[in-house]
XYZ file of C-alpha atoms in Angstrom:
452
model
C 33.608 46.964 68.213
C 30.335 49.127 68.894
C 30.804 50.409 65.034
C 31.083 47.007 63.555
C 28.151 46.044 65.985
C 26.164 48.324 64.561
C 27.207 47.503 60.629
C 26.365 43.770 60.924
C 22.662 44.725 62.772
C 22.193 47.280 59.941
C 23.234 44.545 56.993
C 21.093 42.412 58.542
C 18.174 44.721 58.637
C 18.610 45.084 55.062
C 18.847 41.329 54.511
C 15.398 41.075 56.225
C 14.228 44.193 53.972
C 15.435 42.535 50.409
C 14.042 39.317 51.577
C 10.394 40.640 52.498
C 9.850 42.456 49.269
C 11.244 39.558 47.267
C 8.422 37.764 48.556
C 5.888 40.875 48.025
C 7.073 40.252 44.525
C 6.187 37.105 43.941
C 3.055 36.722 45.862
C 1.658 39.470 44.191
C 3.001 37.662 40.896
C 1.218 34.697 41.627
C -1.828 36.579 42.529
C -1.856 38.452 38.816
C -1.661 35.013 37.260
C -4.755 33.716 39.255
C -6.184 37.200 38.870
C -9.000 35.443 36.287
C -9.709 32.333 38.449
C -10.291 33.450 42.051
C -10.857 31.026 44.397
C -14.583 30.228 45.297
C -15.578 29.852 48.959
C -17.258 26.471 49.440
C -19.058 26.204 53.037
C -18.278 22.330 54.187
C -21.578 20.406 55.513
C -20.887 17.130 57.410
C -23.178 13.692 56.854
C -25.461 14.039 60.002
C -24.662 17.954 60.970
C -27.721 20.258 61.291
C -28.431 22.874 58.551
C -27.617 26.349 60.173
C -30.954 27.582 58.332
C -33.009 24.960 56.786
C -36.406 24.716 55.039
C -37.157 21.724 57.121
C -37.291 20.551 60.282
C -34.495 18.040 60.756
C -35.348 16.974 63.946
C -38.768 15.088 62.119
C -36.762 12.667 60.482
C -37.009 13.904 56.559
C -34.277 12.082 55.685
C -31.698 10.145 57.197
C -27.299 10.235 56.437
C -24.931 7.401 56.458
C -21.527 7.467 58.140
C -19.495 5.869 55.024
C -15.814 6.818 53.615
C -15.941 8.678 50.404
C -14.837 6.607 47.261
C -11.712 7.291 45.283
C -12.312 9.648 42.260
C -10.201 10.006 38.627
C -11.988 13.597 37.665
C -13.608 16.132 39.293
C -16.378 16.629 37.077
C -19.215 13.951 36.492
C -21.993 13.237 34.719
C -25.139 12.310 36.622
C -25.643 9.015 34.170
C -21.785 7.435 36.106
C -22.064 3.993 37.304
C -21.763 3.826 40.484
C -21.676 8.095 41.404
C -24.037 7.315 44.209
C -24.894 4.622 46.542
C -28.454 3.200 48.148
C -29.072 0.287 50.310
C -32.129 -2.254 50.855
C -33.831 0.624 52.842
C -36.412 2.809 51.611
C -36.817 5.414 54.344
C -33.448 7.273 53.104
C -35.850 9.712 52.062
C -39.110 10.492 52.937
C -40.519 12.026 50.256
C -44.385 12.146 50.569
C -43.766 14.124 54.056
C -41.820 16.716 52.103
C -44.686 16.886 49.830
C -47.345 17.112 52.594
C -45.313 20.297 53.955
C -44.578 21.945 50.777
C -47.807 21.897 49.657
C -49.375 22.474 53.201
C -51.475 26.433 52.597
C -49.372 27.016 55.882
C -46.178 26.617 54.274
C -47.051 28.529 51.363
C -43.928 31.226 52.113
C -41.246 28.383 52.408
C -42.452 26.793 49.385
C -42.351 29.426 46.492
C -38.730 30.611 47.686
C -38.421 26.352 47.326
C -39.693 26.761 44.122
C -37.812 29.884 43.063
C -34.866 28.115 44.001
C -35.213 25.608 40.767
C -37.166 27.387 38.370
C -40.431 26.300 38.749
C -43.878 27.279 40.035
C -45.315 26.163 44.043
C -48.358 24.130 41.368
C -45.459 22.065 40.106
C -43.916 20.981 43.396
C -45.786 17.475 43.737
C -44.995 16.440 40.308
C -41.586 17.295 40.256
C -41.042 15.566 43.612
C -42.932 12.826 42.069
C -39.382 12.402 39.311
C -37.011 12.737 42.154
C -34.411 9.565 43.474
C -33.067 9.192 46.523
C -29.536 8.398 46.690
C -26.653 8.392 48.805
C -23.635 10.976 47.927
C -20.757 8.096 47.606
C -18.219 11.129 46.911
C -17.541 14.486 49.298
C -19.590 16.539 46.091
C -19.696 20.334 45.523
C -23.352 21.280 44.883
C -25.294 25.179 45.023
C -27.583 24.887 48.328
C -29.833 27.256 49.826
C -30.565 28.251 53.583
C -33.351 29.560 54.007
C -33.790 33.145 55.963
C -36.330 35.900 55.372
C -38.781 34.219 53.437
C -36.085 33.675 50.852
C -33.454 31.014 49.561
C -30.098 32.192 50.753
C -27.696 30.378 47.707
C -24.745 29.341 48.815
C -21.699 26.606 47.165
C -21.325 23.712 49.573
C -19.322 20.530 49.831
C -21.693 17.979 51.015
C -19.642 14.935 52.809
C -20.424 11.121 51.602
C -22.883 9.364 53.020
C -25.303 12.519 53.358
C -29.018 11.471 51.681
C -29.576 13.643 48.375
C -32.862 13.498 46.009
C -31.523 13.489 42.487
C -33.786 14.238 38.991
C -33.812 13.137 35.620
C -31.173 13.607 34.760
C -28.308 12.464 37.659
C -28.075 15.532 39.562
C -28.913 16.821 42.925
C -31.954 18.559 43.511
C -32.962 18.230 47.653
C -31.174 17.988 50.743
C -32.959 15.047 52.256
C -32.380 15.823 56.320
C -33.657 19.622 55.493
C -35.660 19.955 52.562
C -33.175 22.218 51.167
C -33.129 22.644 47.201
C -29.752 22.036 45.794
C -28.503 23.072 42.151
C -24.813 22.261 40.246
C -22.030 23.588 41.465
C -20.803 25.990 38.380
C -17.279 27.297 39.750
C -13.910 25.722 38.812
C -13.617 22.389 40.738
C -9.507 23.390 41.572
C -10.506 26.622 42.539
C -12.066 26.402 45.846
C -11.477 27.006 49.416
C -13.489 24.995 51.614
C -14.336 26.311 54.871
C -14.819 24.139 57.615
C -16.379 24.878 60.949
C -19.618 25.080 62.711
C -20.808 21.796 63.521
C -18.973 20.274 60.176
C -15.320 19.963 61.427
C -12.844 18.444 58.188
C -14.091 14.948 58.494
C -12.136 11.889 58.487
C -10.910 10.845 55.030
C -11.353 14.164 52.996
C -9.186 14.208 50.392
C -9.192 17.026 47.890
C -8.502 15.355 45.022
C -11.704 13.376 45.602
C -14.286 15.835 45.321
C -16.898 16.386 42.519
C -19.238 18.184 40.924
C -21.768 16.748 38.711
C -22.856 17.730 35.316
C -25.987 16.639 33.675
C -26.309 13.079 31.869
C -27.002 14.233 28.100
C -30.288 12.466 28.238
C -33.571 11.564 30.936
C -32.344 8.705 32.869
C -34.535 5.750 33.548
C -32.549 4.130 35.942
C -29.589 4.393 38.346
C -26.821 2.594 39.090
C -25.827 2.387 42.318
C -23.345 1.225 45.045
C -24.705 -0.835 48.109
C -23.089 0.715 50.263
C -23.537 -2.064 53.211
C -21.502 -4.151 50.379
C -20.234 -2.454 47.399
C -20.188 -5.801 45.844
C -23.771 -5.462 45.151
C -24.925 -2.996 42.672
C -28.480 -1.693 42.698
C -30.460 -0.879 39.623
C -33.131 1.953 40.399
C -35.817 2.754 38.561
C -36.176 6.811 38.191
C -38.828 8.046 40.768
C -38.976 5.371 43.006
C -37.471 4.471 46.287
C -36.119 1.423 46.122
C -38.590 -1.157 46.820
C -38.398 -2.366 43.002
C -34.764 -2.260 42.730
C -33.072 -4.833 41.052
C -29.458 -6.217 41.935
C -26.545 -6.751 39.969
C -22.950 -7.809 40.226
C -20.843 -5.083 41.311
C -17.587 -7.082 41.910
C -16.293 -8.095 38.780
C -13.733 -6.253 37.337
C -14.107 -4.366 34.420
C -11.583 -4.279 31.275
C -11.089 -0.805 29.502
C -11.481 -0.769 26.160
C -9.817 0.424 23.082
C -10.914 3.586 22.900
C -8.731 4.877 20.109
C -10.609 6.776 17.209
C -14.241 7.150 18.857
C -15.741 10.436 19.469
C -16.548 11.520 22.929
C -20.101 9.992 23.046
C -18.969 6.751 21.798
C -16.464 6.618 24.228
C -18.971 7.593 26.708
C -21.522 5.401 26.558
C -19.350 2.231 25.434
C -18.124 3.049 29.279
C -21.081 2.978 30.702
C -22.572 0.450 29.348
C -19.333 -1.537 30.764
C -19.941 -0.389 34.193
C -16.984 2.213 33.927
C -17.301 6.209 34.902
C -15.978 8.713 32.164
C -13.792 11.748 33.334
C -12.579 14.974 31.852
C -11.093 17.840 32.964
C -12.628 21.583 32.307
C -15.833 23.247 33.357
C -17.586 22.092 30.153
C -18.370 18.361 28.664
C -16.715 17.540 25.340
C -18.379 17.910 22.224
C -20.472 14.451 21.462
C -18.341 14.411 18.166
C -15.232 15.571 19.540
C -12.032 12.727 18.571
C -10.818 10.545 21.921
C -6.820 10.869 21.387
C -5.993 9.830 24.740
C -7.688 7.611 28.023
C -5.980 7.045 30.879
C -5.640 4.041 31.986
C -5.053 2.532 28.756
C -6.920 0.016 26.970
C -6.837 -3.395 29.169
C -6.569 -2.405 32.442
C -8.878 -4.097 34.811
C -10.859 -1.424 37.059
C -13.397 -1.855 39.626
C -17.438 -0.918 38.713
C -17.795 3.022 38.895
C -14.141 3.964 38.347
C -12.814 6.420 36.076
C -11.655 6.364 32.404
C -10.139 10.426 31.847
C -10.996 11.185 28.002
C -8.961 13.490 26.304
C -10.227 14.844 22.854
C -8.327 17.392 20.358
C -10.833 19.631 19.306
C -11.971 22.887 19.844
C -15.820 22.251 19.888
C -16.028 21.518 24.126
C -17.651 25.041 24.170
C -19.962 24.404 20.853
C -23.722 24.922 21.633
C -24.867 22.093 23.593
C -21.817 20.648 24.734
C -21.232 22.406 28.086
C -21.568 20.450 31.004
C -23.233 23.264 33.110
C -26.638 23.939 32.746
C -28.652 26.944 32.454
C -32.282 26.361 33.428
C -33.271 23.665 35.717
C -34.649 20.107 34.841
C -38.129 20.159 32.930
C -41.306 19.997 35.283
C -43.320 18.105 33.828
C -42.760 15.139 31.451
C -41.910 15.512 27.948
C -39.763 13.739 25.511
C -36.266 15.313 25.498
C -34.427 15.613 22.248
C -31.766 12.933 21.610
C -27.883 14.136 21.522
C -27.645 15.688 18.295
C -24.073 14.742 17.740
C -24.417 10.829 18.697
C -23.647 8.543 15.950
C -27.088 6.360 14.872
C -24.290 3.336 14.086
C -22.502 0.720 17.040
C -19.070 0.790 15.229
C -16.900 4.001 14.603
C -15.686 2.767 11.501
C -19.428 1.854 9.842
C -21.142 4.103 7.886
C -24.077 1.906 7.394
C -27.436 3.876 7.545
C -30.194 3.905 9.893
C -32.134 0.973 10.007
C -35.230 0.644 7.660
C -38.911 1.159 9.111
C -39.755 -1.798 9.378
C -37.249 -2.425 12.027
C -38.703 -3.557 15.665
C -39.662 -0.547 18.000
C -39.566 -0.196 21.816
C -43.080 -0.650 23.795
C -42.964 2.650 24.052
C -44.951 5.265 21.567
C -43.320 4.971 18.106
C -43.123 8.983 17.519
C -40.310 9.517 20.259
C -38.796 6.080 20.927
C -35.668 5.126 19.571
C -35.466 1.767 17.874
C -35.138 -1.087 19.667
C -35.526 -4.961 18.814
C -36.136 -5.877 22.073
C -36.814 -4.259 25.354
C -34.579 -4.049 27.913
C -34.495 -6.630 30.491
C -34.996 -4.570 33.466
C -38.096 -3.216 33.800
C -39.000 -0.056 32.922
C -39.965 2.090 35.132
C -43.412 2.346 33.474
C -43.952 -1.709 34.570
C -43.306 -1.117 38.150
C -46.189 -0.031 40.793
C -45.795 3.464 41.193
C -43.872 5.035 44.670
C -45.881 7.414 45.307
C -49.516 9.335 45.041
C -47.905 11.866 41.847
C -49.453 11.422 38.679
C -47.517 9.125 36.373
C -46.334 10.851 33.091
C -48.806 10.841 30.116
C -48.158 8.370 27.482
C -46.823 10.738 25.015
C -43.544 11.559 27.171
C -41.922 8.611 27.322
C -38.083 8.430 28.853
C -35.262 7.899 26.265
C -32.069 7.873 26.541
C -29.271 10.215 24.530
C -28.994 8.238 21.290
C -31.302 5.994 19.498
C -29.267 2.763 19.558
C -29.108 0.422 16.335
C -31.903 -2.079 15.839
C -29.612 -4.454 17.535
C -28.723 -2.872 20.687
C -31.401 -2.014 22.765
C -32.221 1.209 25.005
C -29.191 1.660 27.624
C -29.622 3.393 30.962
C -27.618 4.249 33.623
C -27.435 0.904 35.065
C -27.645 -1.241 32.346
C -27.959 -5.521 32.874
C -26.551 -7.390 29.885
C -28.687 -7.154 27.631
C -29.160 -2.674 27.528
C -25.410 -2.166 27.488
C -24.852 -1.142 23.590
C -21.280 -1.479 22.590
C -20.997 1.574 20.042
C -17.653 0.462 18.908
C -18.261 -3.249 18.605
C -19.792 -5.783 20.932
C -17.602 -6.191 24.074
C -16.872 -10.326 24.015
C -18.675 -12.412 25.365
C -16.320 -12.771 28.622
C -16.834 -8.513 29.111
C -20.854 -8.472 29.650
C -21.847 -4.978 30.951
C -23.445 -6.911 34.227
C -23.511 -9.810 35.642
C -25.571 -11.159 37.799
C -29.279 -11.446 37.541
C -31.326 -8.637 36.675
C -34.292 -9.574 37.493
C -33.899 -10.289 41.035
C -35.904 -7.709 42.951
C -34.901 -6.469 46.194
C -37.890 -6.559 48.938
């Protein structure tokens, strides 16, 4: 009995032996596959929780967070031009920009604001005016972003997932630049969106609602926005057009509640697909690191054509071609926004005709022009019917840009069609594969209603 005892304990030993390196095996089989794509660690900061080192003083009220629940996503990447990506509300003391100004240009300061500066590629002399371009928003999605503590005299980089609801300044061109409640600088997040490990902890415990299939990262609209649509997020209902550079005071509303049809997107190329979405309130998703090529073929959208989707959601674009890394079509940027104002090429790719099957040419010279100076404004019969940003008293003390840097947008639109923006009313949504009908406007509601 003590013999056959000692036979089973020993055959189970081995069991427990065979069993262990079986999974040695394949955990270290797994881990050769994922060998290229480590995981990146991604430090989670809470809407409200104190920077552990920040640039600012958070306790003066730079900036101020809202407790909201972050909005379902259909891709992890976005472009900084997507309806509805952030959110605002009537306020205008989200952000205080012209104290962050005071105290990065304070002599005082001077320390703080060069590793500020250093932080996005520009010079301490081109702080005001780059403030001056800046929007504040409200994250409406838990979004990955590069931030920056700040310890000995330098900026400390760092990836981050910044909760919704926390108060971000964004530029130009859609993406986060500033930390609102701290000052601190904030550039895209350039890892692999499903190949992160967020860390929790330290005054931002795993909020209520994350979900990980609901994070972003944003890419660059492929043009200068003049305007942003947003979310109200006191009644996401409402949508808020928003000038570039301003605060809200000179918003304009529009309606957010209608539902929007998908289109037939069969047969376009990726920016035609692109901006036929946005002009109909709807956010474009992909999947990779890098944006499509603007003349790369849509095969596939999910959902399909006719589906009825709220404003902001997602319409996932998938293109067969093997021009998403061709110069110019990656979604990550390599040098910061410009610093001071100067007309940025059009897309080079985007077609100069509304339909995908025309091949009509550009429209003659004589064609109508935009208000704006004739030798870097697209075409345009008529201007749009929100404001520009141009019309509207200025936010704040920064010098507005000269006259020979006018905003434009990726692609000159047909004679037709005038200039679209990121939150275009119903008459700046161009429909590059035929006019939507008359049922489908881009937005209703009156633009021209300002917000006081």
């Amino acid at each position: 009995m003590t013999f056959r005892a000692m036979m089973q304990r020993a055959g189970n030993s081995a069991i427990r032996r065979i069993a262990g390196l079986l999974v040695l095996v394949l955990v270290l089989a797994v881990a050769g596959c994922d060998r290229g794509t480590p995981l990146t660690l991604v430090r989670a900061v809470a809407a409200g929780a104190p920077a552990l080192s920040p640039f600012f003083d958070e306790h003066r009220g730079l900036g101020h967070d809202q407790e909201i629940r972050a909005a379902a996503g259909r891709g992890s990447l976005q472009q900084g031009d997507t309806p509805g990506l952030y959110g605002g509300t009537r306020r205008t003391s989200v952000c205080d920009v012209d104290r962050l100004k005071a105290f990065l240009t304070d002599p005082a300061q001077h320390r703080k604001a060069r590793a500020w500066a250093d932080a996005l590629g520009i010079t301490t002399d081109r702080i005001p005016g780059y403030l001056d371009r800046l929007t504040p928003v409200l994250l409406r999605h838990d979004t990955l972003v590069r931030n920056h503590d700040y310890k000995k005299g330098k900026a400390v980089p760092f990836d981050s997932l910044l909760q919704a609801g926390i108060a971000v300044l964004v530029d130009e061109q859609g993406l986060p630049a500033v930390k609102c409640s701290c000052g601190n600088p904030l550039r895209p997040f350039t890892g692999d969106t499903n190949r992160i490990s967020v860390r929790f902890g330290k005054g931002s415990r795993e909020w209520r609602g994350y979900e990980r299939s609901s994070v972003v990262a944003v890419r660059p609209a492929p043009h200068r926005l003049r305007q942003l649509a947003l979310v109200d997020v006191t009644d996401t209902a409402r949508g808020l057009a928003r000038p570039v550079g301003t605060t809200g005071a000179h918003d304009t509303s529009f309606d957010a509640g209608r539902p929007r049809t998908v289109p037939d997107l069969a047969g376009t190329t990726f920016a035609e697909a692109s901006r036929l979405l946005t002009g109909r309130g709807l956010a474009v998703g992909y999947a990779g690191t890098t944006r499509p090529a603007d003349g790369a073929q849509v095969t596939a959208f999910d959902p399909p054509a006719g589906t009825r989707l709220r404003f902001g959601q997602s319409v996932t674009l998938t293109t067969s071609d093997g021009t998403s890394s061709a110069p110019g079509a990656s979604g990550t940027p390599t040098a910061p926004p410009p610093t001071s104002p100067s007309a940025p090429p059009s897309s080079p790719s985007a077609p100069s005709s509304p339909s995908r099957t025309s091949k009509a040419p550009p429209p003659p010279p004589s064609a109508p022009r935009s208000s704006a100076p004739p030798s870097s404004s697209p075409p345009s019969s008529s201007p749009p019917s929100l404001p520009p940003p141009s019309s509207a008293p200025a936010k704040r003390s920064g010098p507005p840009p000269p006259p020979s840097a006018p905003v434009t947008t990726s692609a000159p639109p047909p004679s037709s069609a005038p200039v679209t923006t990121s939150a275009p009313p119903p008459s700046s949504a161009p429909v590059t594969t035929g006019a939507p009908a008359a049922s489908e406007p881009a937005f209703s509601g009156p633009a021209s209603s300002t917000i006081t």
